[in-house]
Each structure stands twice: as C-alpha cells, then as structure tokens.
Amino acid sequence: MKERLKIKQIHQWPLYKGRPLTICGPCSAESEEQVMETARQLANLNRVDIFRAGIWKPRTRPNAFEGVGREGLKWLRDVKRETGLPTATEVANSGHVNDALKFGVDVLWIGARTSANPFAMQEIADALSGVEVTVLVKNPVNPELNLWIGAIERIARAGITQIGAIHRGISTYEHTAYRNQPKWLLPIELRRAIPDIPLICDPSHIAGARKYLLEISQKAMDLNYDGLMIESHNNPEVALSDKEQQVTPAQLLELLDKLVLREQESNNSAFLDVLGELRSQIDLFDDQLLELLEQRMYVAETIGKYKKENNITILQSSRWEEIITKAVRKGESKGLSEEFISQMFKAVHQESINHQNRIMNS
Ligand code: PEP
Ligand code: MN
C-alpha cells in the first residue's frame, strides 16, 4: 500500500508569508562582511522570507572553493539576530546537521549530489529524528523520480513535517543554453506522487546565467510552484562560486517586480481550469521539443567538426534519404501525416546543415 506521508502544506508553515516563498542569499558564505552586507540589503527589500548561504560546498572538482565551514554558522546566527530573517544552509552529513542545529539554522536543504545517495540521506534522516526544523530536498542530479521521492520519505519518516522539494534541474553532459536541463515534468510527477509537498524552483542552478532567471522563475510561477530560491550576492563579480548566476539584491528586486503572479483560484468555470492544465502540458512539450532541437544541433555541430577534421563533405544524400524514409514510416504509425513529417524533417535538416556549415567555415 502507498504510504501517506505527513507533510504540512505550505500555508501551515509559519515561515510562509504568501506566494512565492522567497529564499535568497549567496551561493556560498565567503566572509563575515559579504554575508552581513548581502543579508542587510536583502532584508531591506522586504521581499525575502529566508536567507540562504552555503557553508559546506559540494564541489565537482577538488581545489574549487569548498566553503568556510563552521565559522560561517556564526555569521548566519548574526544575520538572524540583526535582520530577523530565518536562515538556511545545505547539509550533506550528520555532522553538518548537528552543527547547523546548534547555531539555530531554521531551514536545512539537501543538495542534488546528496539526495542522489540513499546512504547519505539515511544518515541525515537519523540525525534529524525528533528535531523540529524545516527541510528542503533538491532533486537528485540524475532524473530519477523515485530517488527524489525516497529521499523525501526518509526525512518524513524521521518525523519532520515541514518538508519541501526544490527543483534545480538535471546536470547534463550535453552543452545547452541553460546549465541544467529543467525537466519540468519531473517536479510535476513528484507533485502527483506527493500532493501536499510544497514545491520551490531554483532558477539559479537551472539557468547557470543571470539572463535566464526571469523566464525560469515566471515559468515556475505559471506552473503554480510555491516558492523560489534565487542566489544573490552583494558583489557577484567577485563571488567565489557560481558568479555567473548570482544577482545583486537590487537586480533581485527588479526580477521579483517583473514576475506576474496569476491567481490559482478564479471565479471561472471548471472548463477554464482544465483548459489551463492542458495548455501548460502543451507548453511543456513545446519546451521539450526546443530542448531536443538544441541538443540535436549540438550533435550536428560535433559531426561538422569531425567531418572537417577528416575532410568529408557536409551533405551525404544517402544518409539523408535514410533519415527521411524512416521518419515518414514511423510518423505514419503515430498518426502523423507524410506531408507534415517531410516538411518538419526538411526544416530540421536544413538547420543542421546551417550549423555544420558555420563550423566547417569557421
Ligand atoms: C547550491 O544551492 O548552492 C547548490 C550547491 O545546489 P545544487 O545542490 O542544486 O547543485
Ligand atoms: Mn550555487
């Protein structure tokens, strides 16, 4: 039988002041001055609900900045004393949990590399047993829904009831405009599996670059997420981690002001609700189509480089014949007309050639 987890809906969280729950602060705590100055500026916006800062940083490669460690916990305590903002930090083992709790950190989040590891998740859950604290679980680095659900279950079974999920996308091998592939269906499926779970979007790590933060945040709001976690630094240019994606508190305010918050409830008929739901599914598929096309072009460019190195022409008509014949046949079995498939594939093929041409002649 499916286990019903005891998870508090977001309006029951004392931290929640309305949609979106806004969690902001630097990727990493770097110095007392940087933490305090960023926190003061963020508190002055009157728009931020929780101050975040990474104290222990899981870095992909050694020698990158790995966080200031326990010393930073004092700064978080001071942030709370001075600004009144509740604080949040990332924990990856029981030692981190115990230290963070000792310094009164209000919200613990579990990073994507940790939520992918059931041993680490169980250790954290054991350390949290009997504790009252808010825990946010990021989606694991690999797109496996059950791993995410399992991580949440472990925390819930430890007796934590204020649990939220953070969607930060999936790390990829392919080169894409965003740093992570959003995979918007993953959190939607999570919500279907655990309907009460508050859902927070982390546009900073999905985007990897400031310029995409607004579009991703807006999409999250349109999909009815409950909150946003956005990295903000008093001087992003000199940040020791994730500098491309951090915004100043002033830029953060600008972003929050531009967000359009659509009402979830309306006096419209059920018909409109269903229509909205279907339309957001269409939007998701369109986004996925675009992401796939982007990846296809990236592979085409790689082939272009390879052909150039080996002095081979771009267009090889036998290969093209094979692609179009196969696509038409497959398309027909899926109820897609020959006319549509051949038009679409011709357009895609032409775009691939353009990408390869650019590579060949560069
Ligand atoms: C972070 O929030 O700074 C972080 C390390 O995120 P993630 O676990 O999503 O990579
Ligand atoms: Mn970061």
Short mmCIF file of C-alpha atoms in Angstrom, two decimals, residues 2-266:
data_model
loop_
_atom_site.label_atom_id
_atom_site.label_comp_id
_atom_site.label_asym_id
_atom_site.label_seq_id
_atom_site.Cartn_x
_atom_site.Cartn_y
_atom_site.Cartn_z
CA LYS A 2 1.14 3.52 -0.72
CA GLU A 3 2.44 5.24 2.37
CA ARG A 4 0.77 8.59 3.08
CA LEU A 5 3.49 10.94 4.26
CA LYS A 6 2.73 13.51 6.96
CA ILE A 7 3.80 16.67 5.20
CA LYS A 8 2.45 20.10 6.09
CA GLN A 9 1.02 22.13 3.26
CA ILE A 10 2.84 25.39 2.75
CA HIS A 11 0.12 27.67 4.23
CA GLN A 12 0.66 25.86 7.52
CA TRP A 13 4.33 26.86 7.61
CA PRO A 14 4.93 29.82 9.95
CA LEU A 15 7.74 30.92 7.60
CA TYR A 16 5.33 31.30 4.71
CA LYS A 17 4.04 34.82 4.11
CA GLY A 18 2.47 34.28 0.70
CA ARG A 19 3.38 33.15 -2.75
CA PRO A 20 6.19 32.91 -3.70
CA LEU A 21 8.10 31.84 -0.62
CA THR A 22 11.33 33.65 -1.40
CA ILE A 23 14.67 32.20 -0.33
CA CYS A 24 17.69 34.28 -1.28
CA GLY A 25 21.31 34.75 -0.44
CA PRO A 26 24.73 33.93 -1.80
CA CYS A 27 25.71 30.58 -3.22
CA SER A 28 28.42 30.47 -0.54
CA ALA A 29 29.13 32.31 2.66
CA GLU A 30 32.57 33.77 1.94
CA SER A 31 33.32 36.30 4.66
CA GLU A 32 31.51 37.91 7.55
CA GLU A 33 31.31 41.16 5.66
CA GLN A 34 29.91 39.60 2.47
CA VAL A 35 27.29 37.63 4.40
CA MET A 36 26.17 40.55 6.57
CA GLU A 37 26.14 43.09 3.76
CA THR A 38 24.17 40.81 1.43
CA ALA A 39 21.72 39.93 4.21
CA ARG A 40 21.17 43.59 5.13
CA GLN A 41 20.45 44.53 1.55
CA LEU A 42 18.13 41.57 1.08
CA ALA A 43 16.28 42.26 4.32
CA ASN A 44 15.78 45.88 3.24
CA LEU A 45 13.93 44.76 0.14
CA ASN A 46 11.17 43.44 2.38
CA ARG A 47 10.55 40.70 -0.15
CA VAL A 48 12.78 37.93 1.08
CA ASP A 49 11.45 35.33 3.54
CA ILE A 50 14.56 33.25 4.19
CA PHE A 51 18.29 34.00 3.89
CA ARG A 52 20.34 31.24 2.30
CA ALA A 53 24.10 30.68 2.22
CA GLY A 54 26.16 27.56 1.61
CA ILE A 55 28.62 26.85 4.40
CA TRP A 56 29.83 23.48 3.15
CA LYS A 57 30.01 23.41 -0.64
CA PRO A 58 29.91 20.16 -2.58
CA ARG A 59 32.23 20.92 -5.48
CA THR A 60 32.50 18.79 -8.55
CA ARG A 61 36.29 19.15 -8.73
CA PRO A 62 38.75 19.45 -5.86
CA ASN A 63 40.53 22.77 -5.38
CA ALA A 64 37.36 24.75 -6.01
CA PHE A 65 36.17 26.81 -3.05
CA GLU A 66 34.71 24.30 -0.61
CA GLY A 67 33.04 26.70 1.77
CA VAL A 68 34.15 28.34 5.00
CA GLY A 69 32.82 25.57 7.25
CA ARG A 70 31.59 26.03 10.81
CA GLU A 71 32.86 29.57 11.16
CA GLY A 72 30.13 30.65 8.75
CA LEU A 73 27.43 29.39 11.09
CA LYS A 74 28.19 32.29 13.45
CA TRP A 75 27.55 34.69 10.61
CA LEU A 76 24.21 33.07 9.89
CA ARG A 77 23.30 33.40 13.56
CA ASP A 78 24.24 37.09 13.37
CA VAL A 79 22.15 37.55 10.22
CA LYS A 80 19.14 36.27 12.06
CA ARG A 81 19.82 38.43 15.12
CA GLU A 82 20.35 41.57 13.12
CA THR A 83 17.81 41.25 10.30
CA GLY A 84 15.28 38.87 11.80
CA LEU A 85 15.46 36.72 8.66
CA PRO A 86 15.32 32.96 9.21
CA THR A 87 18.36 31.24 7.74
CA ALA A 88 19.02 28.23 5.51
CA THR A 89 22.08 26.21 4.67
CA GLU A 90 23.00 22.98 2.88
CA VAL A 91 23.76 19.84 4.87
CA ALA A 92 25.29 16.69 3.49
CA ASN A 93 26.00 14.57 6.57
CA SER A 94 25.06 14.18 10.24
CA GLY A 95 27.94 16.41 11.38
CA HIS A 96 26.60 19.27 9.27
CA VAL A 97 23.09 18.72 10.65
CA ASN A 98 24.27 18.82 14.27
CA ASP A 99 26.41 21.91 13.74
CA ALA A 100 23.69 23.77 11.85
CA LEU A 101 21.10 22.99 14.52
CA LYS A 102 23.46 24.14 17.28
CA PHE A 103 23.63 27.54 15.62
CA GLY A 104 19.88 27.80 15.17
CA VAL A 105 19.69 27.47 11.39
CA ASP A 106 15.98 27.32 10.57
CA VAL A 107 15.95 25.57 7.22
CA LEU A 108 18.28 22.79 6.11
CA TRP A 109 18.46 21.94 2.44
CA ILE A 110 19.85 18.83 0.91
CA GLY A 111 21.81 19.28 -2.29
CA ALA A 112 21.38 17.42 -5.54
CA ARG A 113 24.51 15.32 -5.10
CA THR A 114 23.37 14.21 -1.66
CA SER A 115 19.73 13.46 -2.46
CA ALA A 116 21.03 11.02 -5.08
CA ASN A 117 22.71 9.00 -2.33
CA PRO A 118 20.42 6.88 -0.11
CA PHE A 119 23.19 6.20 2.45
CA ALA A 120 23.78 9.91 2.96
CA MET A 121 20.03 10.56 3.06
CA GLN A 122 19.51 7.95 5.75
CA GLU A 123 22.37 9.34 7.83
CA ILE A 124 20.85 12.81 7.63
CA ALA A 125 17.37 11.49 8.43
CA ASP A 126 18.72 9.69 11.54
CA ALA A 127 20.40 12.89 12.72
CA LEU A 128 17.08 14.73 12.30
CA SER A 129 14.99 12.27 14.23
CA GLY A 130 12.92 14.09 16.87
CA VAL A 131 14.08 17.54 15.70
CA GLU A 132 11.76 20.33 14.61
CA VAL A 133 13.27 22.05 11.62
CA THR A 134 12.31 22.72 8.02
CA VAL A 135 13.99 20.53 5.42
CA LEU A 136 14.11 21.13 1.68
CA VAL A 137 15.19 18.34 -0.62
CA LYS A 138 16.65 19.18 -4.02
CA ASN A 139 16.01 16.88 -6.92
CA PRO A 140 18.87 14.41 -7.35
CA VAL A 141 21.47 15.08 -10.07
CA ASN A 142 20.05 12.25 -12.16
CA PRO A 143 16.43 12.39 -13.32
CA GLU A 144 15.09 9.53 -11.27
CA LEU A 145 11.77 10.37 -9.66
CA ASN A 146 11.88 7.52 -7.15
CA LEU A 147 15.23 8.64 -5.80
CA TRP A 148 13.74 12.06 -5.08
CA ILE A 149 10.64 10.54 -3.51
CA GLY A 150 12.80 8.15 -1.48
CA ALA A 151 14.91 10.99 -0.12
CA ILE A 152 11.75 12.84 0.95
CA GLU A 153 10.31 9.68 2.51
CA ARG A 154 13.41 9.17 4.64
CA ILE A 155 13.13 12.70 6.02
CA ALA A 156 9.38 12.34 6.60
CA ARG A 157 9.85 9.07 8.44
CA ALA A 158 12.29 10.79 10.80
CA GLY A 159 9.28 12.83 11.94
CA ILE A 160 9.98 16.05 10.04
CA THR A 161 6.70 17.52 8.80
CA GLN A 162 7.85 20.76 7.22
CA ILE A 163 9.41 19.31 4.11
CA GLY A 164 9.63 20.94 0.72
CA ALA A 165 11.08 19.95 -2.64
CA ILE A 166 13.45 22.13 -4.63
CA HIS A 167 13.59 21.72 -8.39
CA ARG A 168 17.09 22.57 -9.66
CA GLY A 169 17.12 20.63 -12.93
CA ILE A 170 19.40 17.90 -14.12
CA SER A 171 23.11 18.16 -14.73
CA THR A 172 23.93 17.15 -18.29
CA TYR A 173 26.80 16.13 -20.44
CA GLU A 174 25.40 17.93 -23.45
CA HIS A 175 26.08 21.58 -23.92
CA THR A 176 22.82 23.55 -23.57
CA ALA A 177 22.00 27.22 -23.06
CA TYR A 178 20.90 26.53 -19.52
CA ARG A 179 23.40 24.99 -17.14
CA ASN A 180 20.94 22.25 -16.18
CA GLN A 181 18.12 20.71 -18.18
CA PRO A 182 14.95 21.77 -16.38
CA LYS A 183 12.96 18.56 -16.99
CA TRP A 184 9.76 20.29 -15.89
CA LEU A 185 7.80 17.06 -15.90
CA LEU A 186 9.86 15.65 -13.05
CA PRO A 187 8.52 18.01 -10.34
CA ILE A 188 5.03 17.72 -11.80
CA GLU A 189 5.24 13.97 -11.38
CA LEU A 190 6.60 14.47 -7.86
CA ARG A 191 3.55 16.52 -7.01
CA ARG A 192 1.31 13.84 -8.34
CA ALA A 193 3.04 11.31 -6.11
CA ILE A 194 3.10 13.57 -3.00
CA PRO A 195 0.29 16.11 -3.47
CA ASP A 196 0.98 18.09 -0.27
CA ILE A 197 4.66 18.72 -0.96
CA PRO A 198 5.50 22.42 -1.28
CA LEU A 199 7.44 22.97 -4.47
CA ILE A 200 10.22 25.52 -4.81
CA CYS A 201 12.08 26.35 -8.00
CA ASP A 202 15.80 27.12 -8.02
CA PRO A 203 16.17 29.09 -11.26
CA SER A 204 19.77 29.98 -10.41
CA HIS A 205 21.12 26.47 -10.78
CA ILE A 206 18.82 25.62 -13.69
CA ALA A 207 19.96 28.74 -15.55
CA GLY A 208 23.63 28.98 -14.65
CA ALA A 209 23.43 32.53 -16.03
CA ARG A 210 21.63 35.63 -14.81
CA LYS A 211 19.85 36.36 -18.08
CA TYR A 212 17.59 33.32 -17.83
CA LEU A 213 16.48 33.78 -14.23
CA LEU A 214 13.31 35.72 -15.01
CA GLU A 215 11.96 33.37 -17.67
CA ILE A 216 12.54 30.33 -15.49
CA SER A 217 11.04 31.98 -12.40
CA GLN A 218 8.00 33.06 -14.39
CA LYS A 219 7.51 29.57 -15.71
CA ALA A 220 7.69 28.18 -12.18
CA MET A 221 5.02 30.66 -11.07
CA ASP A 222 2.85 29.73 -14.05
CA LEU A 223 3.17 26.09 -13.06
CA ASN A 224 1.96 27.06 -9.60
CA TYR A 225 5.16 26.48 -7.65
CA ASP A 226 5.04 27.74 -4.08
CA GLY A 227 8.42 29.39 -3.91
CA LEU A 228 11.72 30.44 -5.44
CA MET A 229 15.28 30.01 -4.27
CA ILE A 230 17.47 32.57 -6.01
CA GLU A 231 21.16 33.17 -5.40
CA SER A 232 22.01 36.76 -4.56
CA HIS A 233 25.41 38.24 -3.68
CA ASN A 234 26.34 41.81 -2.77
CA ASN A 235 29.06 41.71 -5.43
CA PRO A 236 28.58 38.77 -7.83
CA GLU A 237 31.62 39.70 -9.92
CA VAL A 238 33.94 38.57 -7.15
CA ALA A 239 31.88 35.60 -5.89
CA LEU A 240 33.91 32.50 -5.09
CA SER A 241 31.29 30.16 -6.55
CA ASP A 242 28.53 30.40 -9.18
CA LYS A 243 29.32 34.01 -10.04
CA GLU A 244 27.61 33.95 -13.46
CA GLN A 245 24.22 33.15 -11.99
CA GLN A 246 24.15 35.37 -8.90
CA VAL A 247 22.36 38.71 -8.89
CA THR A 248 22.71 41.72 -6.63
CA PRO A 249 19.85 42.37 -4.22
CA ALA A 250 18.81 45.31 -6.43
CA GLN A 251 18.66 43.04 -9.51
CA LEU A 252 16.71 40.52 -7.46
CA LEU A 253 14.11 43.14 -6.63
CA GLU A 254 13.79 44.04 -10.29
CA LEU A 255 13.19 40.40 -11.12
CA LEU A 256 10.61 39.92 -8.38
CA ASP A 257 8.79 43.05 -9.52
CA LYS A 258 8.56 41.71 -13.08
CA LEU A 259 7.04 38.38 -12.07
CA VAL A 260 3.41 38.01 -12.98
CA LEU A 261 1.55 36.04 -10.34
CA ARG A 262 -1.54 34.52 -11.75
CA GLU A 263 -4.32 33.52 -9.46
CA GLN A 264 -4.71 29.85 -8.95
CA GLU A 265 -8.34 30.14 -7.95
CA SER A 266 -10.68 32.10 -10.11
#
